[in-house]
PDB file of C-alpha atoms in Angstrom:
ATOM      1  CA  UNK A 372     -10.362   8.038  -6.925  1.00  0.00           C
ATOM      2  CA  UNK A 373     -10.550   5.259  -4.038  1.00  0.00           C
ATOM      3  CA  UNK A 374      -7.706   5.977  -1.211  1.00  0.00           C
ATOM      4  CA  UNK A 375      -6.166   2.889   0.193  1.00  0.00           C
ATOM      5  CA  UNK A 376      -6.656   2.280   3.889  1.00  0.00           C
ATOM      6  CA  UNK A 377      -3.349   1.419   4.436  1.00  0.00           C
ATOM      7  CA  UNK A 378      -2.065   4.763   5.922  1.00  0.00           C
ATOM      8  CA  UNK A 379      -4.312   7.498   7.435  1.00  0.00           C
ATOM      9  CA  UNK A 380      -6.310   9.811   4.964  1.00  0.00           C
ATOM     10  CA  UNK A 381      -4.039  12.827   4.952  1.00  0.00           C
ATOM     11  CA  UNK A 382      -0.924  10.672   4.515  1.00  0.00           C
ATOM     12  CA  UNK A 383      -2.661   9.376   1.420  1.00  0.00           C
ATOM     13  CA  UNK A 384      -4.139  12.649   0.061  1.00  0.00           C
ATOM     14  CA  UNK A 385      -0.617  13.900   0.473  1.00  0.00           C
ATOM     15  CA  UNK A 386       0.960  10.831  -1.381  1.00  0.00           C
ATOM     16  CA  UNK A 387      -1.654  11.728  -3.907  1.00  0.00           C
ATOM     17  CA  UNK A 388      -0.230  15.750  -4.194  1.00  0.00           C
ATOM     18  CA  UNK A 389       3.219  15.171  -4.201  1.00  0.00           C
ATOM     19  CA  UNK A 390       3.161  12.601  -7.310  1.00  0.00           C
ATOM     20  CA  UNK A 391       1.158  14.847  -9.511  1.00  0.00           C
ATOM     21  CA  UNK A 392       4.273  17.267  -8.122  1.00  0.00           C
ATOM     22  CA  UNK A 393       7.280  14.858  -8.987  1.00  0.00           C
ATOM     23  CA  UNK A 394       5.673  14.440 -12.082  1.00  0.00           C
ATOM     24  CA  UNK A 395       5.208  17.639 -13.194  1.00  0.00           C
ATOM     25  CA  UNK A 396       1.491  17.475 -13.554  1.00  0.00           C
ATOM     26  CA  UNK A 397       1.515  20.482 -10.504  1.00  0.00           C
ATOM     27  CA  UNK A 398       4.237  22.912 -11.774  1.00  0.00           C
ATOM     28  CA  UNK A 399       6.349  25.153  -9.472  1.00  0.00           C
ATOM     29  CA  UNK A 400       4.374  28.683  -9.095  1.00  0.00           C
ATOM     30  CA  UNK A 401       1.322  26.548  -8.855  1.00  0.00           C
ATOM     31  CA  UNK A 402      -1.278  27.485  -6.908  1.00  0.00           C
ATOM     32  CA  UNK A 403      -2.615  24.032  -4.580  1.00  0.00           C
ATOM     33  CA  UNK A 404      -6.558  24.344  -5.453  1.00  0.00           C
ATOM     34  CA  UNK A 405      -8.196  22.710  -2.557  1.00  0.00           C
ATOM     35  CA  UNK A 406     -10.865  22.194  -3.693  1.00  0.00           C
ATOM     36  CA  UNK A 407     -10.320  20.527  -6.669  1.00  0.00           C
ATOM     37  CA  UNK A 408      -8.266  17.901  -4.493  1.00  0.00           C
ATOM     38  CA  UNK A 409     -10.857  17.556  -2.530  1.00  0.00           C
ATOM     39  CA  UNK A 410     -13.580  16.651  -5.241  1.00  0.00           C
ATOM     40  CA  UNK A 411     -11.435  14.623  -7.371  1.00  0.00           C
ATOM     41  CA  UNK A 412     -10.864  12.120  -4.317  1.00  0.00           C
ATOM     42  CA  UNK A 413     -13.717  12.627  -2.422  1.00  0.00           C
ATOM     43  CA  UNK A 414     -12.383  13.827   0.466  1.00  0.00           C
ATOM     44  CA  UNK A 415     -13.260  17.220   3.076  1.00  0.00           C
ATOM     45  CA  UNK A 416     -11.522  20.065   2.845  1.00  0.00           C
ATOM     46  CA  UNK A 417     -10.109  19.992   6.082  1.00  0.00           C
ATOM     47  CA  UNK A 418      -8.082  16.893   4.976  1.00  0.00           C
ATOM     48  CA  UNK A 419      -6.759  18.461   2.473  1.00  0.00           C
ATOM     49  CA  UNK A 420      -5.281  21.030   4.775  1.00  0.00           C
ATOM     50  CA  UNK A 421      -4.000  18.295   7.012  1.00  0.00           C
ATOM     51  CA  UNK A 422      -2.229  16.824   4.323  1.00  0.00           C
ATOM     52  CA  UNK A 423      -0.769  20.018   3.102  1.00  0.00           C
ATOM     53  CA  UNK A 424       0.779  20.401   6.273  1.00  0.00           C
ATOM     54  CA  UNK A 425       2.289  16.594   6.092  1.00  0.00           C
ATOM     55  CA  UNK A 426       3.520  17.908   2.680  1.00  0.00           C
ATOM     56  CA  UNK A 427       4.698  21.126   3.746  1.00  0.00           C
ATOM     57  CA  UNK A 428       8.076  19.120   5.203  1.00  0.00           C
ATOM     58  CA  UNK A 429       8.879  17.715   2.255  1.00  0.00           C
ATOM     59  CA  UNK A 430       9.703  21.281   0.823  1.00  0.00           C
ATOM     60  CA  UNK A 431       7.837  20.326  -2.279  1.00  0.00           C
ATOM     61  CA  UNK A 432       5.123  23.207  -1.609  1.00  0.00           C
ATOM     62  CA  UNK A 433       5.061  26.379   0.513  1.00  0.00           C
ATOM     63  CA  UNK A 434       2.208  27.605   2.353  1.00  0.00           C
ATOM     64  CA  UNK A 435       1.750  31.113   2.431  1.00  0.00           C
ATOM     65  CA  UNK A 436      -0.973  33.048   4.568  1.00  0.00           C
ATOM     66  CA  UNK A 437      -3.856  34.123   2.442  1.00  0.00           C
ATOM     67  CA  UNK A 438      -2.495  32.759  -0.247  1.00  0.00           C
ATOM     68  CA  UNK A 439      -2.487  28.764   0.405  1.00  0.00           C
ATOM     69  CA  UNK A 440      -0.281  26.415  -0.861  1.00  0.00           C
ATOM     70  CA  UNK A 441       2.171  26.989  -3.703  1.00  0.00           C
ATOM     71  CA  UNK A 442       4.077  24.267  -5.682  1.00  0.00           C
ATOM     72  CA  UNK A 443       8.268  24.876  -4.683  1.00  0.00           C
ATOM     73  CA  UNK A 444      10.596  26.416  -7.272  1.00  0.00           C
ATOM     74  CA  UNK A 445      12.711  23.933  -8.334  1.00  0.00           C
ATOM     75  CA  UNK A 446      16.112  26.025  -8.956  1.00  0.00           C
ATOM     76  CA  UNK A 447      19.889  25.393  -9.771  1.00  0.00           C
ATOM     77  CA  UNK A 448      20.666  26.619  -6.124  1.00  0.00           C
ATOM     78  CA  UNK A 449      17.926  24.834  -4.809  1.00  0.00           C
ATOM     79  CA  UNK A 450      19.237  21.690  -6.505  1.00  0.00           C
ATOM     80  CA  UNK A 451      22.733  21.917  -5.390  1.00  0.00           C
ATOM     81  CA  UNK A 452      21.161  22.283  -1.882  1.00  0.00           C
ATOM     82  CA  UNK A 453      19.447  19.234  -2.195  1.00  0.00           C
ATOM     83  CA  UNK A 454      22.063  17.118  -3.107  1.00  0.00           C
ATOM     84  CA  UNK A 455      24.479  18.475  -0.406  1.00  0.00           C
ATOM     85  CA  UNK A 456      22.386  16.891   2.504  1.00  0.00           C
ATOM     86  CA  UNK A 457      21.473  14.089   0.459  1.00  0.00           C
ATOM     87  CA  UNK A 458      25.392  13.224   0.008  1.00  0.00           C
ATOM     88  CA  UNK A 459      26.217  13.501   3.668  1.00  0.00           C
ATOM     89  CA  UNK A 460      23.118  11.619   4.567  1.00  0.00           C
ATOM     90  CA  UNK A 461      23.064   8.598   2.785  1.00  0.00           C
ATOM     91  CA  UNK A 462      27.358   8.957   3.352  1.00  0.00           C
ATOM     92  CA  UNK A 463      26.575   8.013   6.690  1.00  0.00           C
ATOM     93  CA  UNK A 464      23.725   5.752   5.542  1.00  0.00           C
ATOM     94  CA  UNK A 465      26.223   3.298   3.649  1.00  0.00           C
ATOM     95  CA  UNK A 466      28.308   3.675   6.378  1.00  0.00           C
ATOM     96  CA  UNK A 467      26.250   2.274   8.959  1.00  0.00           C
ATOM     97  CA  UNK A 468      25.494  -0.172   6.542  1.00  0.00           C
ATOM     98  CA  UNK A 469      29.060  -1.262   5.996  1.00  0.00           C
ATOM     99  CA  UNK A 470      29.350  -1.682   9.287  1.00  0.00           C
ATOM    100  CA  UNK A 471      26.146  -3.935  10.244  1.00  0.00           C
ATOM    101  CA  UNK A 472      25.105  -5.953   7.777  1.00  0.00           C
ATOM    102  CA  UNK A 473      24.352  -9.922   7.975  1.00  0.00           C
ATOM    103  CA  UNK A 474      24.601 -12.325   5.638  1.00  0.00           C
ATOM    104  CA  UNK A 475      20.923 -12.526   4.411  1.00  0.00           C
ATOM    105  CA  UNK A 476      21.406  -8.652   4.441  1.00  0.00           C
ATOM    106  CA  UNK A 477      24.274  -8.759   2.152  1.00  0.00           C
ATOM    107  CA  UNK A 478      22.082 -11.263  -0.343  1.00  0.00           C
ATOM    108  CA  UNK A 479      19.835  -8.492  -0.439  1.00  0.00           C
ATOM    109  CA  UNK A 480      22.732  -6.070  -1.877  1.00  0.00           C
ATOM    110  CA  UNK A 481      23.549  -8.049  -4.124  1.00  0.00           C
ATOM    111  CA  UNK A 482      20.202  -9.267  -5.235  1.00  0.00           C
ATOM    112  CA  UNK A 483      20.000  -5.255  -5.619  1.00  0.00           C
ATOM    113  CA  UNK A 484      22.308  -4.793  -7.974  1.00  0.00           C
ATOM    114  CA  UNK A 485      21.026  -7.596 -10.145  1.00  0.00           C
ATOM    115  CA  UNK A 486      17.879  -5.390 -10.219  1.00  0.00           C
ATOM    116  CA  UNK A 487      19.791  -2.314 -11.289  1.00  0.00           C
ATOM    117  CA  UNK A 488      22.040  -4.163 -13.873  1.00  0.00           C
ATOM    118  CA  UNK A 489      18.436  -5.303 -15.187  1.00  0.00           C
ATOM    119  CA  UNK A 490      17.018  -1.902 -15.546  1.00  0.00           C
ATOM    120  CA  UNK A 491      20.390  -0.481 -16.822  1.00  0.00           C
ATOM    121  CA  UNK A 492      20.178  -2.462 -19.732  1.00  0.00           C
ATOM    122  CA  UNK A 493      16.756  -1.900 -20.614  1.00  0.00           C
ATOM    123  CA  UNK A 494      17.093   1.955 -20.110  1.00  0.00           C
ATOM    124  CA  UNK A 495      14.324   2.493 -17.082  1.00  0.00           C
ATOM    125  CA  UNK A 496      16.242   5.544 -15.796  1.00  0.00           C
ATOM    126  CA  UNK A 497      12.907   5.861 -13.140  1.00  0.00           C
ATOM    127  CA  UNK A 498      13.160   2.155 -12.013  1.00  0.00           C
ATOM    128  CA  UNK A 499      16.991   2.507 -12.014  1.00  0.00           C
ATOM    129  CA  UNK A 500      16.726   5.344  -9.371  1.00  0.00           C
ATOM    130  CA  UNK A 501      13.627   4.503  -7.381  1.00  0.00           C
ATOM    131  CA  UNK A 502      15.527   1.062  -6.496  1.00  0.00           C
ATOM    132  CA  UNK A 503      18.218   2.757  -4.947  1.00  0.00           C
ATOM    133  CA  UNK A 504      16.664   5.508  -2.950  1.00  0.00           C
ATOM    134  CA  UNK A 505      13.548   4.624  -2.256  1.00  0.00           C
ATOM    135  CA  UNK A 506      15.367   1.009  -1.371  1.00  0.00           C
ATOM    136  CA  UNK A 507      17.406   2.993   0.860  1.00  0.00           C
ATOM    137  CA  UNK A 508      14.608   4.507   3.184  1.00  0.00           C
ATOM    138  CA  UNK A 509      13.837   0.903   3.717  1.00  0.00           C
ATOM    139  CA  UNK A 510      17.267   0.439   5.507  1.00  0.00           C
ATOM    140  CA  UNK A 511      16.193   0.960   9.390  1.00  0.00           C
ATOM    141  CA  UNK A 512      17.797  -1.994  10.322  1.00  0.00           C
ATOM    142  CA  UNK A 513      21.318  -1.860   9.145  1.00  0.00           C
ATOM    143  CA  UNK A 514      21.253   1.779   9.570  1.00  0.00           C
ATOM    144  CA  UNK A 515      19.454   1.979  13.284  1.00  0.00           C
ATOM    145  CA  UNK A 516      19.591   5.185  13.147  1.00  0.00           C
ATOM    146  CA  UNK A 517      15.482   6.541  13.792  1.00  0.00           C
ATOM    147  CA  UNK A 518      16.458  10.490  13.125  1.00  0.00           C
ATOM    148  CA  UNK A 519      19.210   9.983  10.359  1.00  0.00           C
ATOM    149  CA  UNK A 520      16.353   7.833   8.043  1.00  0.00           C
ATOM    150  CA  UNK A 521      13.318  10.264   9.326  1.00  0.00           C
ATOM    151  CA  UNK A 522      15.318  13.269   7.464  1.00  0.00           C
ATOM    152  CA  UNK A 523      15.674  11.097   4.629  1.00  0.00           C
ATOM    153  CA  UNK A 524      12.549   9.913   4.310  1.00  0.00           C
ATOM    154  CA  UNK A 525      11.278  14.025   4.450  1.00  0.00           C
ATOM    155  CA  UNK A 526      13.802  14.419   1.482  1.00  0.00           C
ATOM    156  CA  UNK A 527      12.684  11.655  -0.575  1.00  0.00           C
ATOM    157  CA  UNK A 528      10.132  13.076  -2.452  1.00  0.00           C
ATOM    158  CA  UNK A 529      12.278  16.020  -3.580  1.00  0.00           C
ATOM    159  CA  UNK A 530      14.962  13.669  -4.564  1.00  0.00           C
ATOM    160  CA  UNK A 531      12.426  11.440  -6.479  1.00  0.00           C
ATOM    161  CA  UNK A 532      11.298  15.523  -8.025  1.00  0.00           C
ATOM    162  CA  UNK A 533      14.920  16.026  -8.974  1.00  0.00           C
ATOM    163  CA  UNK A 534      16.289  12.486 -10.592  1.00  0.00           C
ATOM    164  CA  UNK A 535      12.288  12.631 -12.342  1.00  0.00           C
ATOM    165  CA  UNK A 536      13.301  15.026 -14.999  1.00  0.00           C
ATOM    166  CA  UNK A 537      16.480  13.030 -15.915  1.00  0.00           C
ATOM    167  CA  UNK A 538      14.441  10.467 -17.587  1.00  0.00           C
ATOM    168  CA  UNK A 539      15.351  11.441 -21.300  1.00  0.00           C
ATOM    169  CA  UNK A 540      18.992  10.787 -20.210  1.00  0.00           C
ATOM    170  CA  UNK A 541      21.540   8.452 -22.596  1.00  0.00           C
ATOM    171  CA  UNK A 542      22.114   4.278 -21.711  1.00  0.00           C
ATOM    172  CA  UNK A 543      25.900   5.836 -21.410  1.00  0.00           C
ATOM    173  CA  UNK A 544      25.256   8.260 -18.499  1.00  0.00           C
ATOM    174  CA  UNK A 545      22.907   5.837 -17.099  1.00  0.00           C
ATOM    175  CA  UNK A 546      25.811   3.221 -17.184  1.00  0.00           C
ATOM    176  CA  UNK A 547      28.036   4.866 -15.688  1.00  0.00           C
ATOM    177  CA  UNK A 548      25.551   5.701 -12.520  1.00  0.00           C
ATOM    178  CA  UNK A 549      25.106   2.078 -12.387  1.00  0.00           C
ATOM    179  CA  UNK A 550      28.827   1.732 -12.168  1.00  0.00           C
ATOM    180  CA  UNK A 551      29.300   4.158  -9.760  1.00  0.00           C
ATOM    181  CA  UNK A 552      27.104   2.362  -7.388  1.00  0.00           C
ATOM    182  CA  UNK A 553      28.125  -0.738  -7.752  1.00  0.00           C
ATOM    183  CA  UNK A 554      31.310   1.011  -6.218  1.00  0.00           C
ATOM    184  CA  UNK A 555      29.196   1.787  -3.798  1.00  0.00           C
ATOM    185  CA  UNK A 556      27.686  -1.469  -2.859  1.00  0.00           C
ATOM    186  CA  UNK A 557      31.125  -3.033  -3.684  1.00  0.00           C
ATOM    187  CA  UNK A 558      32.799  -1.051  -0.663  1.00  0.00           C
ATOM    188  CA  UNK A 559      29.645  -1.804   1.870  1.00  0.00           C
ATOM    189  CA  UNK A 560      30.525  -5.753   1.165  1.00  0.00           C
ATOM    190  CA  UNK A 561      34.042  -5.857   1.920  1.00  0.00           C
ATOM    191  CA  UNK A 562      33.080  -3.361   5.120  1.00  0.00           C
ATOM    192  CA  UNK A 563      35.092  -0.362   3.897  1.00  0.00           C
ATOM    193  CA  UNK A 564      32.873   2.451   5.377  1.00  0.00           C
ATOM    194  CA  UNK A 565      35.097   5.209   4.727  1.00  0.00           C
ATOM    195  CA  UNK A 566      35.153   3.812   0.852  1.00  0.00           C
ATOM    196  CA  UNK A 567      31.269   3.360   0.767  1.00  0.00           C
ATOM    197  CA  UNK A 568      30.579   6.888   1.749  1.00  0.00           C
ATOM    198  CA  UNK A 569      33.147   8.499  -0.714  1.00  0.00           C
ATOM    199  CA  UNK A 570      32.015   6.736  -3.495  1.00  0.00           C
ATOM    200  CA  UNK A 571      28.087   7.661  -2.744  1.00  0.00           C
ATOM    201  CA  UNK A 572      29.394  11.063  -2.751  1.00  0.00           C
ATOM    202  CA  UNK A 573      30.630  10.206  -6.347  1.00  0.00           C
ATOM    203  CA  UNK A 574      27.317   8.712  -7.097  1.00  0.00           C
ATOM    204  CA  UNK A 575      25.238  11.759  -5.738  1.00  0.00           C
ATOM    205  CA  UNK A 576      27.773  14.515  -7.639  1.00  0.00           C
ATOM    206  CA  UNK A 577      26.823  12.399 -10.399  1.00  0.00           C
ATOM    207  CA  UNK A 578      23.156  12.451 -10.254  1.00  0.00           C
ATOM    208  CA  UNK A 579      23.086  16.091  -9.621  1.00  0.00           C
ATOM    209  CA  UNK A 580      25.030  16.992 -12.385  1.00  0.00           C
ATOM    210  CA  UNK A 581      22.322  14.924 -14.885  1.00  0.00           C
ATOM    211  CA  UNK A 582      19.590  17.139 -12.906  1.00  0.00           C
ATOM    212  CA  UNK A 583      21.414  20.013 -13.442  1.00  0.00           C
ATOM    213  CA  UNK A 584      21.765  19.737 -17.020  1.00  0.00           C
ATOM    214  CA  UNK A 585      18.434  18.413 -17.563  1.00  0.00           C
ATOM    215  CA  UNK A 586      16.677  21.459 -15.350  1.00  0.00           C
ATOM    216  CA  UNK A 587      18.877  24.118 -17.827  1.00  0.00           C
ATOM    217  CA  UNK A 588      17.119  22.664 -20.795  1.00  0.00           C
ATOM    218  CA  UNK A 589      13.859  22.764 -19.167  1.00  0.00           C
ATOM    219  CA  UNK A 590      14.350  26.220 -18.690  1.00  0.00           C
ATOM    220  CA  UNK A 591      15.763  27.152 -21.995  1.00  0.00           C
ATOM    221  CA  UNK A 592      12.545  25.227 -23.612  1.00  0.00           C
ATOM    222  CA  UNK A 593      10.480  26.976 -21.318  1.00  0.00           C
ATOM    223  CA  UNK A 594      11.854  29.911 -22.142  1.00  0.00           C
ATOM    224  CA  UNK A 595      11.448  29.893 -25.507  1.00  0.00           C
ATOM    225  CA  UNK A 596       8.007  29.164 -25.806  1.00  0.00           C
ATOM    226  CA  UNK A 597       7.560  32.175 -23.759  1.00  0.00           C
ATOM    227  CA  UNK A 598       9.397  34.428 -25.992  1.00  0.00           C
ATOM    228  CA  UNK A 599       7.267  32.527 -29.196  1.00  0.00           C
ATOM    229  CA  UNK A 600       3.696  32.912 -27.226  1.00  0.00           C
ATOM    230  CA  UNK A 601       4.181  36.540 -27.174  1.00  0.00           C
ATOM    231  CA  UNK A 602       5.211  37.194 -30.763  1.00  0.00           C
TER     232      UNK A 602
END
């Protein structure tokens, strides 16, 4: 597979990992095989490594000596974890944002939510979610805040992990996250930061209680064909 030359090789190679990750394609227990990442994009082992080191901080894998790299357990507690920091960071995100924006910044919001309202209705529960946070850790500027958006961006891919298995969810409970950020958005418009932040709290509660559910019957299916394959 061709790597772009947009961002250095181990940036790319770890790109590369962590969507076959988010996606499920590498499961959690699973062993990183080198060098089968290294022949499928034509690449040295040693930038492998590299990148498994870049990927390391995104707490989607754990390297172990002697052992190599393992794919992270993705767990209830683990989950709940996640969204903790997530809430508090992009609480102070939106805040910021309240604060600072200009008017072709706040065309942009609202362009936004056009976009959302757009994938609502056609039930793209991946688009619906990769607009907001992934349009979020494009925010330097009305956040200017260079450490606040660097821990973000290190969370991203386990948030993009997380909201990934939620895609079977119902139009209904994908409504009513739309509605719940419009809140959001709503609140950063008319410059009420406390407002924004409580109602991205909302937002994230919500989100992690889809994950939540949808990682319980991921499990129970998993379990079951456990129990079957050893009848």
């Amino acid at each position: 597979m061709p790597l772009e030359q947009a961002h250095s090789l181990s940036e790319q190679i770890a790109k590369h990992i962590s969507e076959q990750i988010i996606r499920g394609e590498l499961v959690e227990g699973e062993r990183i095989q080198e060098l089968r990442i290294a022949s499928e994009l034509d690449v040295s082992r040693g930038s492998v490594r590299e990148a498994l080191l870049l990927l390391e901080r995104t707490q989607l894998i754990e390297i172990y000596p002697r052992r190599g790299a393992i794919v992270s357990e993705m767990s209830a507690l683990q989950v709940r974890a996640l969204f903790d920091i997530t809430s508090l960071l992009l609480g102070q995100m939106v805040h910021r944002m309240a604060e600072t924006w200009r008017s072709h910044e706040a065309e942009r919001i609202q362009l936004l939510l056009e976009q959302l309202k757009a994938e609502t209705r056609q039930g793209h529960t991946e688009k619906f979610y990769d607009l907001i946070f992934q349009g979020m850790a494009q925010q330097h500027e009305m956040v200017g805040n260079p450490y606040l958006m660097r821990y973000y961006q290190e969370l991203l891919p386990c948030l993009r992990r997380s909201y990934f298995l939620t895609l079977n969810i119902s139009r209904r409970e994908l409504q009513e996250s739309f509605d719940l950020f419009k809140l959001v958005t709503e609140a950063i418009l008319i410059r009420k930061t406390h407002q924004a932040a409580l109602f991205m709290e909302d937002f994230c509660r919500h989100l992690r209680n889809l994950v939540l559910e949808s990682l319980t019957r991921m499990k129970q299916i998993e379990l079951a064909w456990a129990r079957r394959s050893r009848r």
